[in-house]
XYZ file of C-alpha atoms in Angstrom:
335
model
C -88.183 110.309 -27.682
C -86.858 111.419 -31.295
C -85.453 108.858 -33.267
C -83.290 112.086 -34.377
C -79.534 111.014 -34.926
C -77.310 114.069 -34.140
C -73.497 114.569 -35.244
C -70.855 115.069 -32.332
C -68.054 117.372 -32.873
C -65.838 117.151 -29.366
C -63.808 119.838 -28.230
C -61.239 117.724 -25.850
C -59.951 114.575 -25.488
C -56.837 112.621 -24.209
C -56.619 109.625 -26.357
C -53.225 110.021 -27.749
C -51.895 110.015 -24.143
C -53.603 107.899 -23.457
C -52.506 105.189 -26.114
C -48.897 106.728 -25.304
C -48.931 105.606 -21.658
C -50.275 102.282 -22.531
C -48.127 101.475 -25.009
C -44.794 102.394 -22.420
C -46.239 99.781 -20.279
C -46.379 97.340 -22.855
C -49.713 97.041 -23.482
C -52.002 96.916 -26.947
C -53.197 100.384 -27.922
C -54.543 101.710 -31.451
C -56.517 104.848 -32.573
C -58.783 102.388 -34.683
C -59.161 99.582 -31.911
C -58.487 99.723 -28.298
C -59.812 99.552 -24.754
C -60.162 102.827 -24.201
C -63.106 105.460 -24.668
C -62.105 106.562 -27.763
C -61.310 104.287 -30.592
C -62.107 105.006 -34.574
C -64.935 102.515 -33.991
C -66.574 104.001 -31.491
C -66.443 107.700 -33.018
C -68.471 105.904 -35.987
C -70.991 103.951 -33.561
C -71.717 107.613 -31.684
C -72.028 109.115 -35.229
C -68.979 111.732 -34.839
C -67.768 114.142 -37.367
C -64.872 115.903 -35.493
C -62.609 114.980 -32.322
C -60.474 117.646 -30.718
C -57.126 115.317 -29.497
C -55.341 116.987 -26.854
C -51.048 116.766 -26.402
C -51.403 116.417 -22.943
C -49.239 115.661 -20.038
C -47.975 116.020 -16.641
C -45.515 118.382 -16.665
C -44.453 117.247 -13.013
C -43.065 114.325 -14.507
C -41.667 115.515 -17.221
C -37.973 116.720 -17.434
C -38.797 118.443 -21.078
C -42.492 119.039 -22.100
C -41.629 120.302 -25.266
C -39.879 117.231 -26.424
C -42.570 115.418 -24.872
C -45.286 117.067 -26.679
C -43.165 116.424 -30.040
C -43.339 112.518 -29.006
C -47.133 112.615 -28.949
C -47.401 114.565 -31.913
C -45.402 111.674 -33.753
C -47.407 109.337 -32.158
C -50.886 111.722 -32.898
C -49.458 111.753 -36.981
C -48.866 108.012 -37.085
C -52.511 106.824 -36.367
C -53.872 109.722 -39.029
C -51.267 107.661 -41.430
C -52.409 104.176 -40.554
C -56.120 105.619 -40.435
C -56.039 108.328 -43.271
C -59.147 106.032 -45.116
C -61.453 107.237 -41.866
C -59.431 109.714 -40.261
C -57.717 113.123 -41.522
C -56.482 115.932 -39.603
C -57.888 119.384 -39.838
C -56.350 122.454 -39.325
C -58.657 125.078 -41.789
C -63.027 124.611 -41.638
C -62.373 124.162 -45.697
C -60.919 120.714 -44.710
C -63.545 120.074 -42.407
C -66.238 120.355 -45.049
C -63.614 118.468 -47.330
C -64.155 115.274 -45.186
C -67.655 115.878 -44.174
C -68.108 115.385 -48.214
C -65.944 111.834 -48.315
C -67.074 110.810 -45.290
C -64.559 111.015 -43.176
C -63.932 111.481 -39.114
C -62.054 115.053 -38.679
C -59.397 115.645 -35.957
C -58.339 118.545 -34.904
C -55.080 119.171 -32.053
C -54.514 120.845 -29.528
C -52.260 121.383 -26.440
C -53.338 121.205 -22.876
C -50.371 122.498 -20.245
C -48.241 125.576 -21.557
C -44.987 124.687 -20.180
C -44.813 122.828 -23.764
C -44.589 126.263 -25.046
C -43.321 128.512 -21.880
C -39.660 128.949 -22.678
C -39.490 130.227 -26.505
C -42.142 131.817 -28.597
C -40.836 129.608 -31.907
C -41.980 126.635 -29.997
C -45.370 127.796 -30.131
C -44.780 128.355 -33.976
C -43.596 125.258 -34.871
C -46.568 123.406 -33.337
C -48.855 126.024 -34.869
C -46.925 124.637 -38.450
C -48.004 121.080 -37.195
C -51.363 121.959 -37.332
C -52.460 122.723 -33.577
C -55.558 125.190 -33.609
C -55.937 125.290 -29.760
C -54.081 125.469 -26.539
C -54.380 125.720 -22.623
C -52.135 128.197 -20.496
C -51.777 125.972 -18.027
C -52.748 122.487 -16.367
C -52.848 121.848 -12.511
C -49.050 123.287 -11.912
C -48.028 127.203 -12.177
C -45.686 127.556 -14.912
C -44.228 130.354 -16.716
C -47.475 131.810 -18.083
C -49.590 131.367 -15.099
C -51.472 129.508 -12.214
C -53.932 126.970 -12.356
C -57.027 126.788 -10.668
C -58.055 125.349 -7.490
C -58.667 121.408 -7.173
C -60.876 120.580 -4.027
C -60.152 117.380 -2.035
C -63.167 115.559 -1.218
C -60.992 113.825 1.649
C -59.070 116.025 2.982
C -62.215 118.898 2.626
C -60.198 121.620 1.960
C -59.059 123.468 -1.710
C -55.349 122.051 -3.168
C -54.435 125.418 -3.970
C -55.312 129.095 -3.370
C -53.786 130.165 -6.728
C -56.906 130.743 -8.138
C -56.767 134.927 -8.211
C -52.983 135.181 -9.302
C -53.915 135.194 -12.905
C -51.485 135.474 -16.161
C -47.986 136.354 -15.703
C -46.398 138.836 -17.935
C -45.616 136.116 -20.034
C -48.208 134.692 -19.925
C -50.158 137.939 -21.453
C -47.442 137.811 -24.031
C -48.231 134.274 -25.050
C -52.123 135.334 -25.698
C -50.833 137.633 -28.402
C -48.940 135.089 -29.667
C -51.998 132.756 -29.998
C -53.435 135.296 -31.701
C -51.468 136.106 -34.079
C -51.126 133.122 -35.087
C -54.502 131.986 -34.628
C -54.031 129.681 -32.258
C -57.352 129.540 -29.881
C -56.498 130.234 -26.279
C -58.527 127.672 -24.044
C -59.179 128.823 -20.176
C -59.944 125.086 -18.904
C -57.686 124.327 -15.850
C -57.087 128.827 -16.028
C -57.383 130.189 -12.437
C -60.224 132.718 -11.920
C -57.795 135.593 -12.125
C -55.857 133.941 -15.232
C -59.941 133.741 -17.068
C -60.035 137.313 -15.976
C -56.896 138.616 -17.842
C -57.824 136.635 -20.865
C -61.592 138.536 -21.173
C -59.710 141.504 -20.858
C -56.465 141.494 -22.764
C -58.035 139.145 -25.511
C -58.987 140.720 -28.989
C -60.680 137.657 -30.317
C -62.956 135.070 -28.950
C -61.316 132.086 -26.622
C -62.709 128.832 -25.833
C -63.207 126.800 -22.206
C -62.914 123.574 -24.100
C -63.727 120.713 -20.925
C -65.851 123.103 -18.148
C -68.611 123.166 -16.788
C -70.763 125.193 -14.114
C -69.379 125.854 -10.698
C -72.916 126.513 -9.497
C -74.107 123.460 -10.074
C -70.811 121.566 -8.929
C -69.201 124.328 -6.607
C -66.502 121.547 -5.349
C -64.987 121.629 -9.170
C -63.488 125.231 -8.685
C -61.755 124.750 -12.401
C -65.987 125.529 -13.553
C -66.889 128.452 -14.819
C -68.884 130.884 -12.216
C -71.887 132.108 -13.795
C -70.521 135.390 -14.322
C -67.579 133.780 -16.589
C -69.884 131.938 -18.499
C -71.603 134.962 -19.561
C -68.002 136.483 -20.161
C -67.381 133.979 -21.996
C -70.442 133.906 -24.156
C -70.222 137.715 -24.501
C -66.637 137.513 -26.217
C -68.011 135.066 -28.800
C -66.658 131.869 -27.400
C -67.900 128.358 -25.969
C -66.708 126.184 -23.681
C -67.301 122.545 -23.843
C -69.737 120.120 -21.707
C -67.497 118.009 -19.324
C -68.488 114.449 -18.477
C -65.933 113.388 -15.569
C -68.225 113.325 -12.169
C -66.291 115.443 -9.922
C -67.292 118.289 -12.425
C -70.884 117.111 -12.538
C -72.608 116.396 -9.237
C -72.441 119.022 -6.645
C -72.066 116.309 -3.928
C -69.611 113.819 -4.902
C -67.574 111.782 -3.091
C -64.446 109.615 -4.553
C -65.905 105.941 -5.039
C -69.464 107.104 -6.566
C -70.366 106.050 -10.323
C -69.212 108.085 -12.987
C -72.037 110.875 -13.976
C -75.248 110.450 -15.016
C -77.204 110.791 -18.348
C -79.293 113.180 -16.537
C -76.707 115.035 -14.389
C -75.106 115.821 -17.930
C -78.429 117.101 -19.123
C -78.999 119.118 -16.098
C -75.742 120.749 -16.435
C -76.183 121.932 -20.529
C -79.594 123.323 -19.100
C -77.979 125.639 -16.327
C -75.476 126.387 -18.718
C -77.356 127.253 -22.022
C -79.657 129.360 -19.227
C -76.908 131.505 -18.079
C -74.673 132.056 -21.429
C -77.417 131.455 -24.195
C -77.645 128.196 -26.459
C -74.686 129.299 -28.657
C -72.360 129.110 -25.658
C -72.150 125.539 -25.007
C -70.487 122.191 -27.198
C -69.021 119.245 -25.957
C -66.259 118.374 -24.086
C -65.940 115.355 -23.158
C -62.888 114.610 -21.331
C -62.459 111.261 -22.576
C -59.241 108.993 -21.355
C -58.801 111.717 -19.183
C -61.289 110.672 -16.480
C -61.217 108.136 -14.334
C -65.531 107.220 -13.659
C -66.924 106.417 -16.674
C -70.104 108.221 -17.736
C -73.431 106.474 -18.048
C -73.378 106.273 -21.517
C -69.409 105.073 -21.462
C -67.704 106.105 -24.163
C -68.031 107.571 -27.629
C -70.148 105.061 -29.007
C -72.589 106.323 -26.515
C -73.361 109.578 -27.750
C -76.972 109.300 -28.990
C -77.811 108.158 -25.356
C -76.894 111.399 -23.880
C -79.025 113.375 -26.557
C -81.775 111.016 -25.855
C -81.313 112.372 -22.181
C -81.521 115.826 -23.557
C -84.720 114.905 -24.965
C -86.299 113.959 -21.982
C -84.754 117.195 -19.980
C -86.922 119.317 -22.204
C -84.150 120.378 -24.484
C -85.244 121.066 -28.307
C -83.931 119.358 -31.282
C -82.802 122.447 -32.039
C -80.861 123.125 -28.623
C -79.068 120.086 -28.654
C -77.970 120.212 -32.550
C -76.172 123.651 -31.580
C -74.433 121.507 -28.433
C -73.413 118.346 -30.380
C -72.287 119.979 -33.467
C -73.279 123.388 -34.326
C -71.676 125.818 -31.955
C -68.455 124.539 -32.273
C -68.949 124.077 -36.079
C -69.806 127.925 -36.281
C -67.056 128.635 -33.930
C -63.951 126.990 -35.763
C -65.667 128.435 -38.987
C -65.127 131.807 -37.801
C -62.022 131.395 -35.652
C -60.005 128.804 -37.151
């Protein structure tokens, strides 16, 4: 095993929800310090240079998710404040290289559930002026744009929902041009099969899967990518992210098993860099947005799961282009 220390640039996260909730409970929560899997201290320990935060949230519970969204952006812009010695947000590669330089942690936003955007296209806009480089159509509800994709229930053995082929509505299509035009990078995670579909097809620039991973190697988790998609994908120029909650890992899990292994992670980037090439795949961890924790538990983990690459049979070079340089070469040419 090297002794090879490789930099982590994450494409999905769901700290600043995280913190959010915690803190409306009345409980302790800081970007630099918490309990949770992502903290400024742990980025540093698992050698990090970027994190992507996500603005996510249930829009079942919400009466507006676009004022919601605007609460965890405040929230999101008060922690780069109290942090801005480690911690600056990104929205251009320029100011990614700017911090690489001083030695700072970059962090880039984005939105995961378009009903924060569904009803006006200026709302889009104005969180494009805030900085956010990436967004999802949809989470696990249909919403203006679209349908999510199925979510299989271990229990119950049978799929949540059958929306998987209705793909994007007409607005929905309309809100893809939007993106790009204003360069906003249209993620597919939680995108039902026929939503992925009508994004290869109507899209003019590459798009991103930002927290998916294979459905043949963990058929239960229909929000994976088929093999065919992940070739799509890689075809059009764009990555998707390596996923570490367990239900998206092991092809036979059951609620109650421990969170995924060091090797079932490895196991997946090999399928996956075997199907759509070694410049398809990054990271996406999924952090404070799953419930098992991983083997190598949080951030500060990191060099444990390259370690496990290692061992797989992955080269240095392989897993270089995972941690850090396919999304680096990504956001330089898309951001």
């Amino acid at each position: 095993m090297s002794s090879k220390i490789y930099k982590v640039f994450d494409l999905h996260c769901d700290t600043i929800s995280a913190i959010c909730e915690r803190r409306q409970q009345g409980q302790w929560a800081e970007l630099r310090q918490n309990h949770l899997k992502v903290d400024l201290e742990k980025l540093k320990v698992g050698h990090y240079g970027l994190q992507t935060f996500a603005l996510f949230l249930d829009a079942g519970k919400e009466k507006d998710c676009f004022q919601k969204a605007k609460e965890l952006l405040r929230l999101f812009q008060g922690e780069m404040e109290k942090n801005k010695d480690q911690i600056s947000q990104v929205a251009t590669y320029k100011e990614i290289e700017e911090n690489e330089k001083s030695g700072k942690l970059s962090a880039l936003l984005s939105l995961e559930e378009g009903a924060i955007f569904q009803e006006l296209p200026k709302q889009l806009q104005w969180f494009r002026e805030q900085g956010v480089r990436i967004a999802t159509f949809t989470w696990n509800y249909e919403n203006l744009l679209g349908y999510p994709n199925r979510f299989y229930d271990p229990l119950q053995r049978k799929v949540w929902s059958e929306d998987d082929e209705r793909g994007l509505k007409e607005r929905g299509i309309q809100a893809l041009e939007l993106m790009e035009a204003l360069r906003i990078i249209p993620d597919v995670s939680h995108l039902s099969d026929g939503g992925f579909r009508d994004v290869a097809e109507h899209a003019k620039k590459p798009f991103i899967a930002t927290h998916s991973n294979s459905r043949s190697m963990a058929p239960n988790a229909a929000r994976n990518l088929t093999d065919e998609m992940i070739r799509t994908l890689a075809e059009k120029g764009g990555i998707m992210g390596l996923n570490y909650c367990v239900s998206f890992v092991r092809p036979d899990w059951r609620p109650g098993q421990e969170g995924a292994r060091l090797d079932e992670l490895a196991a997946q980037a090999e399928h996956i860099i075997k199907i759509g090439g070694e410049d398809c795949l990054g990271l996406g961890s999924d952090f404070d947005g799953i419930e098992e924790a991983p083997e190598m538990e949080n951030a500060g983990g990191m060099q444990r799961l390259a370690h496990a690459m290692e061992r797989a049979g992955l080269s240095s070079r392989q897993i270089e282009k995972i941690f850090s340089g396919n999304v680096k070469r990504f956001l330089k040419e898309n951001l």
